[in-house]
Coordinates of C-alpha atoms in Angstrom, one line a residue:
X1 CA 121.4 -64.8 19.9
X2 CA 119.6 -62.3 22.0
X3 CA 120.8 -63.8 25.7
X4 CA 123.5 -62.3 28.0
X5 CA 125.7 -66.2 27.0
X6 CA 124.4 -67.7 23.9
X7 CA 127.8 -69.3 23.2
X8 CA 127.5 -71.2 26.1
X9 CA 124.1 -72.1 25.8
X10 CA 123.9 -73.2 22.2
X11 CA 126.8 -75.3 22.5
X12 CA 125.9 -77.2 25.3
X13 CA 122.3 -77.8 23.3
X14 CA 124.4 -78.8 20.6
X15 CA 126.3 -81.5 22.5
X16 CA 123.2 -82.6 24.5
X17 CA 121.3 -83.3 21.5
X18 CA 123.7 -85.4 19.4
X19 CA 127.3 -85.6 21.7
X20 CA 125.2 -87.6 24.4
X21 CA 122.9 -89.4 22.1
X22 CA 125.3 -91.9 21.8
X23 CA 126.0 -92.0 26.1
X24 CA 129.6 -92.7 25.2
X25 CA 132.7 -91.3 24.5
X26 CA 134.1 -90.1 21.6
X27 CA 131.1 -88.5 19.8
X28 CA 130.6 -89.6 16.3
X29 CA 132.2 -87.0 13.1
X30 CA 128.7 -86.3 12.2
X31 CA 128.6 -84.9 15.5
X32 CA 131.5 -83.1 15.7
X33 CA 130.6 -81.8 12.3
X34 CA 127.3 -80.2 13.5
X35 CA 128.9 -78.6 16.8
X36 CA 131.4 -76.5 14.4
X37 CA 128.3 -75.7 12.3
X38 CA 126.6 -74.6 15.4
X39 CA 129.8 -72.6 16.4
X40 CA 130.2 -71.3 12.7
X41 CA 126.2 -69.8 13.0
X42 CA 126.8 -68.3 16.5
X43 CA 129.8 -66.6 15.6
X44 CA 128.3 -65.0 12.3
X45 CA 125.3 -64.0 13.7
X46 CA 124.4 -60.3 15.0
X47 CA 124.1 -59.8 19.1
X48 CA 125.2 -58.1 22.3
X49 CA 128.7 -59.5 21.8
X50 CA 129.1 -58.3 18.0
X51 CA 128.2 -55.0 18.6
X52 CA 130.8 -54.8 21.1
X53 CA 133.9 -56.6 19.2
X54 CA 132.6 -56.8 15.7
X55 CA 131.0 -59.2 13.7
X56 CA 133.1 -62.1 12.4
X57 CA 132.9 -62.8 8.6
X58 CA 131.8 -66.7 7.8
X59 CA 135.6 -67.3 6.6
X60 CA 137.1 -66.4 9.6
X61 CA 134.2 -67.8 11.8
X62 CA 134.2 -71.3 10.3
X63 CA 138.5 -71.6 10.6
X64 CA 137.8 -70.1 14.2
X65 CA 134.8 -73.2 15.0
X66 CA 137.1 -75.6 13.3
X67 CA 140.1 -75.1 15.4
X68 CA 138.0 -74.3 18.3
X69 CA 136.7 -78.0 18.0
X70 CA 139.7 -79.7 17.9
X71 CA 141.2 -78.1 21.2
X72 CA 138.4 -79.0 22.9
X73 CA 137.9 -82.5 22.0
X74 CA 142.0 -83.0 22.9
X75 CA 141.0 -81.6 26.6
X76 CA 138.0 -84.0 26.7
X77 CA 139.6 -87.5 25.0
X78 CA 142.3 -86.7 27.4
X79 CA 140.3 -86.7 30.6
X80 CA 138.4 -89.4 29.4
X81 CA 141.8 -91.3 28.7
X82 CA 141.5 -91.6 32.3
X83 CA 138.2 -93.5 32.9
X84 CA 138.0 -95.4 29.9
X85 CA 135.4 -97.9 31.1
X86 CA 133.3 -94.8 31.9
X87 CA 130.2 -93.7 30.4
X88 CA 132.0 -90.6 28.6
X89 CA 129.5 -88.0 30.0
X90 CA 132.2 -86.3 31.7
X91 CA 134.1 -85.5 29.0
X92 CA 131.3 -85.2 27.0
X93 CA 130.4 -81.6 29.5
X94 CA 134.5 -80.8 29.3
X95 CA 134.2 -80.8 25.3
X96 CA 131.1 -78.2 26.0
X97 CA 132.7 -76.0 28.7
X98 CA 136.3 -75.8 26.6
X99 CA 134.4 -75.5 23.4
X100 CA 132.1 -72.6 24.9
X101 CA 134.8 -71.0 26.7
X102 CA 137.3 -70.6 23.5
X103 CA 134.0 -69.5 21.6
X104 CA 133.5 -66.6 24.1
X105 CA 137.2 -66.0 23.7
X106 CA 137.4 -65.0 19.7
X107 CA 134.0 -63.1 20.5
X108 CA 135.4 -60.8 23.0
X109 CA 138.7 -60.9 20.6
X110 CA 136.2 -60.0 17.5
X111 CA 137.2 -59.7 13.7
X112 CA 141.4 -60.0 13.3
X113 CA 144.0 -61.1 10.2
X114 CA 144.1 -64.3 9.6
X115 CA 147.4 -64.5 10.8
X116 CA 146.5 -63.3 14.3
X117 CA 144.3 -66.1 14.6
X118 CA 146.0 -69.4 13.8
X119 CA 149.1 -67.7 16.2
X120 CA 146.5 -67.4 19.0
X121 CA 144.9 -70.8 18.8
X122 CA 148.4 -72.5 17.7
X123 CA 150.0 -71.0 21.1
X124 CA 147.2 -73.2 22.8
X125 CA 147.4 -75.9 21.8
X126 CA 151.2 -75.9 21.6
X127 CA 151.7 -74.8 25.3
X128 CA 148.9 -78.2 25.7
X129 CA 151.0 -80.6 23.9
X130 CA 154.2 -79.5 25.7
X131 CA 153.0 -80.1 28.7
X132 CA 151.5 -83.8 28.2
X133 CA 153.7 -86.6 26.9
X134 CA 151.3 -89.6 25.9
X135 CA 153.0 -92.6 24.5
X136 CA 149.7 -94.8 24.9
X137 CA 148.2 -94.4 21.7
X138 CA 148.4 -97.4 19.2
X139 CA 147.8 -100.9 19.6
X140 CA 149.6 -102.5 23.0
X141 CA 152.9 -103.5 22.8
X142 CA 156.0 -104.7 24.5
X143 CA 158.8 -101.6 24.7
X144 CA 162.4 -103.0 25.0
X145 CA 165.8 -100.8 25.6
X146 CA 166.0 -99.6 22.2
X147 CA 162.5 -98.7 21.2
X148 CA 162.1 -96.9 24.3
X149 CA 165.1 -94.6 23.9
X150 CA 163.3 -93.5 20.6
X151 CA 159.7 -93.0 22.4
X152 CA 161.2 -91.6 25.4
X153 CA 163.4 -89.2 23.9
X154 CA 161.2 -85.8 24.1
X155 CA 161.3 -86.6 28.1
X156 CA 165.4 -85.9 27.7
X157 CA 165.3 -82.6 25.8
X158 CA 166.8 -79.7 28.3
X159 CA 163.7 -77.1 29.5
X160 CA 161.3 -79.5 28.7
X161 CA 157.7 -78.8 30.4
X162 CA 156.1 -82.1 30.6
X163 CA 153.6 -82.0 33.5
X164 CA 151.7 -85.2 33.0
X165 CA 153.5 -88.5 31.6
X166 CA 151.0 -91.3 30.4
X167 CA 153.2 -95.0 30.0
X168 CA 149.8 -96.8 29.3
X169 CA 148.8 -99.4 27.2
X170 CA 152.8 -100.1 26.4
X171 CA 154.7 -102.9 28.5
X172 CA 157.9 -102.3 29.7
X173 CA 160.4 -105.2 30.3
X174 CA 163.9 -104.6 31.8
X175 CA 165.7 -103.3 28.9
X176 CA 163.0 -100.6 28.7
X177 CA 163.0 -99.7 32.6
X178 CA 166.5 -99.2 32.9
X179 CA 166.0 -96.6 30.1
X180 CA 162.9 -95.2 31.4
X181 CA 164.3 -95.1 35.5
X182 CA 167.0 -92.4 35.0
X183 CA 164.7 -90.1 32.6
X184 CA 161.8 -89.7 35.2
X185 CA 164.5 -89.1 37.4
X186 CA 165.7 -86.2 36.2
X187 CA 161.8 -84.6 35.2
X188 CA 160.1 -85.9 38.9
X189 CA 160.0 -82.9 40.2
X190 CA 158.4 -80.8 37.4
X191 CA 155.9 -83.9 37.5
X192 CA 152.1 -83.6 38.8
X193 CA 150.1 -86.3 36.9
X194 CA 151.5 -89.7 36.8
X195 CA 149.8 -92.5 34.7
X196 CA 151.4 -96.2 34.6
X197 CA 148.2 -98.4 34.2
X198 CA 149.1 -101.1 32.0
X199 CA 152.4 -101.1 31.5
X200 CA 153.8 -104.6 32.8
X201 CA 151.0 -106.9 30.8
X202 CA 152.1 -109.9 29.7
X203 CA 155.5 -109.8 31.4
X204 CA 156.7 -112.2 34.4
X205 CA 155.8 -111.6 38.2
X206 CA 159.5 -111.0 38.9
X207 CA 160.5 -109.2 36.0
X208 CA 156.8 -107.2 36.8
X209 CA 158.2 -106.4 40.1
X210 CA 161.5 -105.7 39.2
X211 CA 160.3 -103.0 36.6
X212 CA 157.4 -101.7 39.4
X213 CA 160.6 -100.8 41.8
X214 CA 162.5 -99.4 39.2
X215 CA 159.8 -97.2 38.3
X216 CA 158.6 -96.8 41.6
X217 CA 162.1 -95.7 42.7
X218 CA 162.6 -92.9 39.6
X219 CA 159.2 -91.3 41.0
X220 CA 160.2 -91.7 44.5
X221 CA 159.3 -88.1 45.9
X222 CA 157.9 -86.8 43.1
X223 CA 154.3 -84.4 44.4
X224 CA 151.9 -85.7 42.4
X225 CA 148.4 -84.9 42.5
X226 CA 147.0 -87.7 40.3
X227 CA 148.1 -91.3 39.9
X228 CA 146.5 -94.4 37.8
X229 CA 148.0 -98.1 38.4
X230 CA 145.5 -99.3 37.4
X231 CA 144.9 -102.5 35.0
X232 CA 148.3 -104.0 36.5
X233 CA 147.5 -107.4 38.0
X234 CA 149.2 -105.8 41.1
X235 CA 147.9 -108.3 44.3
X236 CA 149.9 -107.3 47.6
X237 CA 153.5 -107.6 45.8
X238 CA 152.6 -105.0 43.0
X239 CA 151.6 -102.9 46.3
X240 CA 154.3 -103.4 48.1
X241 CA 156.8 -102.8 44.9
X242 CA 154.9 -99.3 44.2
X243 CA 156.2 -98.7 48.0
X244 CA 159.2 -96.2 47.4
X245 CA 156.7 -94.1 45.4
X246 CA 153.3 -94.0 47.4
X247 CA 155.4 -93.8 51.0
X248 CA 156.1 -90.2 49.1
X249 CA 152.4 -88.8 48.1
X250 CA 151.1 -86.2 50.7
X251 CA 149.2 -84.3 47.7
X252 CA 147.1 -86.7 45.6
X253 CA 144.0 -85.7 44.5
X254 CA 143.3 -88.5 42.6
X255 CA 144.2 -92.1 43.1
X256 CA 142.9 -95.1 40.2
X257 CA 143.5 -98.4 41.2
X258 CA 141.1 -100.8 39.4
X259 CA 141.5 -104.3 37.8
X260 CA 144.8 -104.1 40.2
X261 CA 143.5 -107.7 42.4
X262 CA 143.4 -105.5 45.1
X263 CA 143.0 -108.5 47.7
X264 CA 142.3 -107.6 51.3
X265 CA 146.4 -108.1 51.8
X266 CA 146.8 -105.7 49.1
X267 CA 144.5 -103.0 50.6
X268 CA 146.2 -103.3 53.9
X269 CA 149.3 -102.4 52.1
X270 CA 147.4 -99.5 50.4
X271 CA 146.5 -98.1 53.9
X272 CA 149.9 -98.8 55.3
X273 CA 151.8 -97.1 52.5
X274 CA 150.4 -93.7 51.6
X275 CA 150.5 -91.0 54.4
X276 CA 147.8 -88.8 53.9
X277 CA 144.4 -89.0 51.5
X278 CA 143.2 -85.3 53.0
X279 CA 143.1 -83.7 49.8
X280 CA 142.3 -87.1 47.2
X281 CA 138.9 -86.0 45.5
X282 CA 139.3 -88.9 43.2
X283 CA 139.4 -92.5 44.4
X284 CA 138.2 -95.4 42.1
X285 CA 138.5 -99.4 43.0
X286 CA 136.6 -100.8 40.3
X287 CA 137.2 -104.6 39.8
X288 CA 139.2 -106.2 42.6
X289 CA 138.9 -109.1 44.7
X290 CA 138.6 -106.9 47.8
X291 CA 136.2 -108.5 49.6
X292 CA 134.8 -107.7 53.4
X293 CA 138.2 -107.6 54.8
X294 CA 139.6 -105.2 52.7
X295 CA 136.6 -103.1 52.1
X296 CA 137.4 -102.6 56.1
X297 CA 141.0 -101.0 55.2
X298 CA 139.5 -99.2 52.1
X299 CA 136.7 -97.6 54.8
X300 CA 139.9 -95.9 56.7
X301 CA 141.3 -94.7 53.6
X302 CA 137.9 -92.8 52.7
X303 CA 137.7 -92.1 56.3
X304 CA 140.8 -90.2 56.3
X305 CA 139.8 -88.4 52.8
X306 CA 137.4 -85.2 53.7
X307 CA 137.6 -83.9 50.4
X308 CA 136.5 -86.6 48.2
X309 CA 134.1 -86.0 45.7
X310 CA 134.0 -89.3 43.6
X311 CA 134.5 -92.7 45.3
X312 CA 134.2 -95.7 43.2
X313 CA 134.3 -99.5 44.3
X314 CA 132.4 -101.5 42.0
X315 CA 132.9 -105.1 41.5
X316 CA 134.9 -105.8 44.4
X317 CA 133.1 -109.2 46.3
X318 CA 132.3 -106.7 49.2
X319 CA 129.1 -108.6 51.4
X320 CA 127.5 -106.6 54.0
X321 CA 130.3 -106.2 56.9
X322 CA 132.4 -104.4 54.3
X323 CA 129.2 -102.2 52.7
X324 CA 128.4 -101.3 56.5
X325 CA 132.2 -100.3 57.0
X326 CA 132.1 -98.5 53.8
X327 CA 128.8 -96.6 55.0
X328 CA 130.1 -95.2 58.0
X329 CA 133.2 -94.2 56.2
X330 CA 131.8 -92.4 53.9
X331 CA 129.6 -90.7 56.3
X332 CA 133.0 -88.3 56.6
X333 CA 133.2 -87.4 52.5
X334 CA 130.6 -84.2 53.1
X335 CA 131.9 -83.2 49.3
X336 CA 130.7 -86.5 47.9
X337 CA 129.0 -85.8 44.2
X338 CA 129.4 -89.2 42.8
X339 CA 129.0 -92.5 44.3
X340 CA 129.4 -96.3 42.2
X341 CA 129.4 -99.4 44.5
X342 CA 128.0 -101.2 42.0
X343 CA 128.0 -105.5 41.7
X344 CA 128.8 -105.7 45.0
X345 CA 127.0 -108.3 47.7
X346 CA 125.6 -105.6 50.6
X347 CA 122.5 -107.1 51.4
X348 CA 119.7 -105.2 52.9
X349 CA 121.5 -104.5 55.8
X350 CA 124.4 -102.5 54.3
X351 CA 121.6 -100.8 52.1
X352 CA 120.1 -99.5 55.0
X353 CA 123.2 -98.4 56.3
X354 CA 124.3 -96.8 53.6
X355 CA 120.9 -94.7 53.4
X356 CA 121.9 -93.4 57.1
X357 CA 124.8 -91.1 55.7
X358 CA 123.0 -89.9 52.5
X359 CA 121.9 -87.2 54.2
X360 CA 125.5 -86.0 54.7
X361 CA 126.2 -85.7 50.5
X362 CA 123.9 -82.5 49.4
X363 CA 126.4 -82.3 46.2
X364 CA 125.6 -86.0 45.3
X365 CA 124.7 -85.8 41.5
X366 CA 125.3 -89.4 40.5
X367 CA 124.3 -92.6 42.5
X368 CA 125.0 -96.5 41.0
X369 CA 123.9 -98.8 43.9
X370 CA 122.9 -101.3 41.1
X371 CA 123.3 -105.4 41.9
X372 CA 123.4 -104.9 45.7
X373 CA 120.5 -107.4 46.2
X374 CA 119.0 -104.1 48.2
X375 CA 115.5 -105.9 48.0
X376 CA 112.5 -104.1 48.8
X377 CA 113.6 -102.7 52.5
X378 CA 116.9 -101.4 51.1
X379 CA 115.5 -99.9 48.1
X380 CA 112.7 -97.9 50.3
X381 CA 115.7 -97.0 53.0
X382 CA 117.7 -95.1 50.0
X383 CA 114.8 -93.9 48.4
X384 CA 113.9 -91.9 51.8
X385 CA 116.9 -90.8 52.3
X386 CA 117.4 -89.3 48.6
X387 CA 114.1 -87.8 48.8
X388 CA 115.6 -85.5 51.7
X389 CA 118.7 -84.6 50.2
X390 CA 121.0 -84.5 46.9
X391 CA 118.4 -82.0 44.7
X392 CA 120.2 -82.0 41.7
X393 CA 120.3 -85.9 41.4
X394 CA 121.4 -86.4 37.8
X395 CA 121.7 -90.1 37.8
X396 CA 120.4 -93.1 39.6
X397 CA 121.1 -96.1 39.2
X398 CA 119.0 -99.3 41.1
X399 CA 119.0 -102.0 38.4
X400 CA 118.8 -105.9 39.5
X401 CA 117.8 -105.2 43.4
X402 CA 114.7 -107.7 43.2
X403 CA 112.4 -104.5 43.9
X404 CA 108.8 -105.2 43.7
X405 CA 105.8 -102.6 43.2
X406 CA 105.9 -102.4 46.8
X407 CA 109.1 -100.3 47.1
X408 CA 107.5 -98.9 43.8
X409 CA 105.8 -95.9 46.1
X410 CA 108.8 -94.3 48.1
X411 CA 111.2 -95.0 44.8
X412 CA 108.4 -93.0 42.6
X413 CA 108.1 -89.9 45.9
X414 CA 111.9 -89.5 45.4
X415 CA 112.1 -89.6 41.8
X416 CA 109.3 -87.0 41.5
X417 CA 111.5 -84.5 43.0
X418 CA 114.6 -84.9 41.2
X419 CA 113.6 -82.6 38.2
X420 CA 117.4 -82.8 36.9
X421 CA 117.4 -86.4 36.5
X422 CA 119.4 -87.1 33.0
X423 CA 119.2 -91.2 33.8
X424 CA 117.1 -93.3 35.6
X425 CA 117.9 -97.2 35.6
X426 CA 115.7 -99.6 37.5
X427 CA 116.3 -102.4 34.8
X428 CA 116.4 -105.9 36.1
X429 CA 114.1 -105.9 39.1
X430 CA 110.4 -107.2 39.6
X431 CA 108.2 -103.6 39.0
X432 CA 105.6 -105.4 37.3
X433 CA 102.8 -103.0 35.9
X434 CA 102.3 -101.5 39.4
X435 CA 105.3 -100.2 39.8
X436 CA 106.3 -99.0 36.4
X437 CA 103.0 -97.1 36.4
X438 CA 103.9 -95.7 39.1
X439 CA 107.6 -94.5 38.0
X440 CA 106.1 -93.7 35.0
X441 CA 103.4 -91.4 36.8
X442 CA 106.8 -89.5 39.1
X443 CA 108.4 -88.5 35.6
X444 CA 105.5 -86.5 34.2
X445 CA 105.3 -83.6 35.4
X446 CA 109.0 -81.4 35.0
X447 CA 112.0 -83.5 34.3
X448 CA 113.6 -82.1 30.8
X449 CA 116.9 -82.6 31.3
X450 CA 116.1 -86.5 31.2
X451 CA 117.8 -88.7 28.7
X452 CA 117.6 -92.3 29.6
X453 CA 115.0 -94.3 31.8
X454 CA 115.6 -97.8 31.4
X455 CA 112.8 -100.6 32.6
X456 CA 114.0 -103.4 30.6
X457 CA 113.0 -106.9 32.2
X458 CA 110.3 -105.8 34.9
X459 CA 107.8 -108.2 34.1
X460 CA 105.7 -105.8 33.3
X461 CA 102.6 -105.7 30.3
X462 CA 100.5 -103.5 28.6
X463 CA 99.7 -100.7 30.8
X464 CA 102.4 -100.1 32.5
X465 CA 104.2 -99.8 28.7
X466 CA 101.8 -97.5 27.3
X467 CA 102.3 -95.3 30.4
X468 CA 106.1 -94.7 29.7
X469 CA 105.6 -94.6 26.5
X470 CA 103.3 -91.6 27.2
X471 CA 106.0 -90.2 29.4
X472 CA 108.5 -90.5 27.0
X473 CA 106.9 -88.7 24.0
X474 CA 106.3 -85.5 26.1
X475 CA 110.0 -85.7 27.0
X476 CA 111.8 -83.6 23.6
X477 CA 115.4 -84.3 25.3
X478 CA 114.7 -87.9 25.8
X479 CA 117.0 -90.7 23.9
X480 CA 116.3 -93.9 25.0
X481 CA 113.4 -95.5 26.8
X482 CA 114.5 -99.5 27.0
X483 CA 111.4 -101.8 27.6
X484 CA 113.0 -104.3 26.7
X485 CA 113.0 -108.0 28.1
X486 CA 109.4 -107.8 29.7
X487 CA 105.8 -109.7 28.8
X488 CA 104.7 -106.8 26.3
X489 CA 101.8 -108.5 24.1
X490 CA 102.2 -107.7 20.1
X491 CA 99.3 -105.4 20.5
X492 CA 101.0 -103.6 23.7
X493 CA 104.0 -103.2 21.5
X494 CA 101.6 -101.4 19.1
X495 CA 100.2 -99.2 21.5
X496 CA 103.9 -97.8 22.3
X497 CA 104.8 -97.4 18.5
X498 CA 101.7 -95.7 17.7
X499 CA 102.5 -93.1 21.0
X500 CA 105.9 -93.1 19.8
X501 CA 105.3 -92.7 16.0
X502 CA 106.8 -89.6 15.9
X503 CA 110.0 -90.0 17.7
X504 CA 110.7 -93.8 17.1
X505 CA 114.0 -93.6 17.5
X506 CA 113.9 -92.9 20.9
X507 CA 112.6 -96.6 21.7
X508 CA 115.4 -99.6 22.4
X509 CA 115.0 -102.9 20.9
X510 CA 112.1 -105.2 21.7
X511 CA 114.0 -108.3 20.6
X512 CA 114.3 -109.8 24.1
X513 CA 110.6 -108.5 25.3
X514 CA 108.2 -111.9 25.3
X515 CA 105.0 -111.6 24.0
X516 CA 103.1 -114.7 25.7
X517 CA 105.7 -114.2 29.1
X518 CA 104.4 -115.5 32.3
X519 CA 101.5 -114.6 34.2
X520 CA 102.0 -112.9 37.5
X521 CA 99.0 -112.9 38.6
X522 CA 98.0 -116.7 38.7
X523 CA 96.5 -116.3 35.3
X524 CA 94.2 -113.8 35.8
X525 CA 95.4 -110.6 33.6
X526 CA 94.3 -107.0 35.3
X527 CA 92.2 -105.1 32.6
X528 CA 94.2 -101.4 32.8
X529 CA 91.2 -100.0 34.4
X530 CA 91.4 -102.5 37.6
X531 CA 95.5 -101.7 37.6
X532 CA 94.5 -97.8 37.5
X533 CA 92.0 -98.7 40.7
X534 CA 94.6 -100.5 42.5
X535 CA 97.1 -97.5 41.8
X536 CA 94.7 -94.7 42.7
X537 CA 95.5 -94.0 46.6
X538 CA 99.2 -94.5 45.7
X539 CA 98.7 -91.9 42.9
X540 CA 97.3 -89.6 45.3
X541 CA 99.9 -89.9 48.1
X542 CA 103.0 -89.4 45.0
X543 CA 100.6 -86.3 43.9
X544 CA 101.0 -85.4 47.4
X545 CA 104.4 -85.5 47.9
X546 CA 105.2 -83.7 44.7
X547 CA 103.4 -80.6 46.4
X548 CA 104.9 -81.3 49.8

């Protein structure tokens, strides 16, 4: 521990190496386990810190890590509690930031009684749980009058500080609302995070929207910076019902309306209701029947929304009129670092209109464009436009775009330059050796930070196997290199354990690859030094372009 912020830096290590192993949220107790160990050393070993505060003894130390730990894995199940169907890596950096930042704190604090310490870390994490009331834990349920006076009591107590509320995962009939209804009237004001996703399953549409306007009503006026409705089954009614309340936001910052049936009614009602997106950073549609029509009325929503950061409207039936209306839109969000319209119908056309405002997103840090049939012309129209701007790319994500080795040349140019690149997805298109040579050939010089490339079901054969493979055993950060679901022949397969023999674990299953695939070539299987001939002036211009 020589370095002006070792806590910082071995902790994040820690977390890299085992935390994001998994690529989901939580991290396993074995891993948890090690991070306190790692904690534990840092805080008993001699540096720049200790001979400022004092050492820490190993007792002390390991309580410290211990307690340290826990707080920090609250702060990041919380956020992740969120964005449940994300990928966790978020809160995955939030439990290394809170976990180094704490660490750095009883550092600078140095050696102390024992009772000194557990008042310090219990004030935390008692002024945290005062401040959040979560009732969403537990299997679902229904909540009727009388079991809701019981959960809902804490909300009553005089001088309460609850901040942030979370109803989901319980559903509330009647009985339950007209409990609930006077209680958040009373705390609205004091409220800034609001989170009601899930909380009418199973019941009625009119007793649904009879408890959605008795909620909506409480909350009415309330300054809230983020709120989730999402998981509802909300169509245009659930909208409309939610009116009282969204008529009244001015400050959100974050707004979660997935699995909602946002129709293109429904969106409308969206745009019609809330009266001003300028400071949402946070606006996720994920799941909805939206379709052209109401990607049109999202587009004025994120045109009216400057400050948004993370825009998300995946699997929502949006063709190209909708992904060209989109485009434009977004062409306003300047502060735009991450960006999933994922399983969505854009077309080439929309592809190539979205690559027109890339340009405008120098934060961008994660890109999911996957299942846009992009083809070929799209794929090389994002790949340009990438290649000029967002340098600290962290994830892209093209898989199932029917791109052929001919896009294979400006994809491989722009991937060559994004040396922070922690995942790289191009499963499900046509690469074929050609291509995946030359992706392989872009990630070998630089890229560390680089966790996951996935080429799974490319069509693609020996050589262009044996390449990655090569790639990924001079990668030490690397856990996962799926080749999966392609023609790999048993002795191909071989090849890549052999080159892999070290670090095995780092390959994906093979059970889906096909031996004998088909031949895409008419029969006639390329040799690997006839692929390397075909690949040479391709080679050269990538080599060039890594220079450039």
């Amino acid at each position: 521990m020589t370095s002006g912020y070792p806590v910082m830096d071995s902790t994040t290590e820690t977390l890299q190496h085992h935390a994001l192993s998994v690529k989901l949220w939580p991290p396993s107790q074995s891993t948890r386990l090690m991070l306190v160990q790692r904690m534990t050393k840092n805080l008993t070993t001699p540096s720049i810190f200790s001979r400022k505060y004092g050492l820490l003894s190993k007792e002390e130390a390991e309580e410290d890590a211990k307690q340290i730990e826990e707080l920090a894995f609250a702060a990041a199940n919380q956020h992740y509690e969120k964005e449940p169907d994300g990928d966790g890596s978020s809160s995955v950096q939030i439990y290394a930031k809170e976990s180094s930042k704490l660490m750095l704190e009883v550092i600078k604090r140095g050696p102390r009684t024992k009772e000194d310490g557990e008042e310090m870390i219990a004030e935390k994490a008692t002024a945290a749980s005062q401040t959040v009331f979560d009732i969403s834990g537990g299997q679902r349920g229904f909540i009727e009058e009388e079991e809701a006076k019981l959960l809902l009591g804490p909300l009553t107590e005089p001088g309460n500080s609850y901040t942030r509320i979370c109803f989901s995962n319980k559903s509330f009939g009647l009985g339950a609302s007209r409990v609930a209804a006077p209680i958040l009237r009373l705390i609205k004001d004091q409220l800034t995070e609001v989170d009601l996703s899930d909380f009418i399953a199973g019941r009625p549409e009119e007793e649904a929207l009879e408890v959605i306007n008795m909620f909506s009503s409480a909350l009415e006026g309330s300054q809230l910076r983020y709120l989730n409705l999402s998981h509802n089954a909300l169509g245009e009614k659930g909208v409309r019902a939610f009116g009282a309340l969204l008529k009244s936001q001015n400050n959100l910052e974050e707004l979660h309306l997935m699995n909602d049936g946002i129709s293109e009614e429904a969106a409308q009602a969206i745009l019609e209701l809330i009266p001003s997106t300028e400071k949402l950073k946070v606006l996720h549609f994920h799941n909805n029947m939206t379709g052209d029509e109401g990607a049109v009325a999202i587009s004025e929503i994120v045109k009216h929304s400057p400050a948004l950061e993370d825009f998300r409207c995946s699997s929502t039936r949006i063709g190209a009129e909708g992904g060209i209306a989109l485009a434009k839109a977004l062409g306003q969000c300047t502060h735009l670092k991450k960006l999933d319209l994922r399983d969505n119908m854009f077309g080439v056309e929309a592809g190539v209109a979205l690559s027109e405002v890339l340009p405008a997103f120098p934060d961008l840090t994660e890109v999911y464009l996957s299942y846009l049939n992009l083809e070929d012309e799209g794929a090389e129209a994002l790949a340009g436009a990438l290649k000029e701007c967002a340098p600290s790319l962290e994830v892209l994500d093209l898989a199932g775009n029917d791109i052929t080795a001919k896009a294979a040349s400006s994809l491989a140019a722009c991937i060559a330059l994004k040396q922070f690149l922690t995942k790289l997805n191009l499963a499900e298109n046509e690469l074929q050796d050609e291509g995946a040579i030359l992706i392989g050939k872009s990630l070998e010089e630089g890229h560390g930070q680089l966790i996951e490339i996935d080429l799974s079901t490319n069509s693609m054969k020996r050589a262009g196997a044996r390449l990655l493979a090569q790639v990924a055993v001079n990668k030490p950060g690397l856990k996962m290199l799926n080749i999966n679901g392609n023609f790999i022949p048993d002795e191909g397969i071989d090849e890549v354990k052999e080159i892999l023999k070290h670090s095995l674990d780092v390959l994906g299953p093979l059970d889906e690859n096909d031996p004998e695939g088909e031949d895409y070539d008419d029969g006639a299987e390329e040799d690997d030094a006839d692929i390397r001939n075909d690949l040479d002036s391709k080679l050269k211009e990538l080599h060039i372009n890594k220079e450039e």
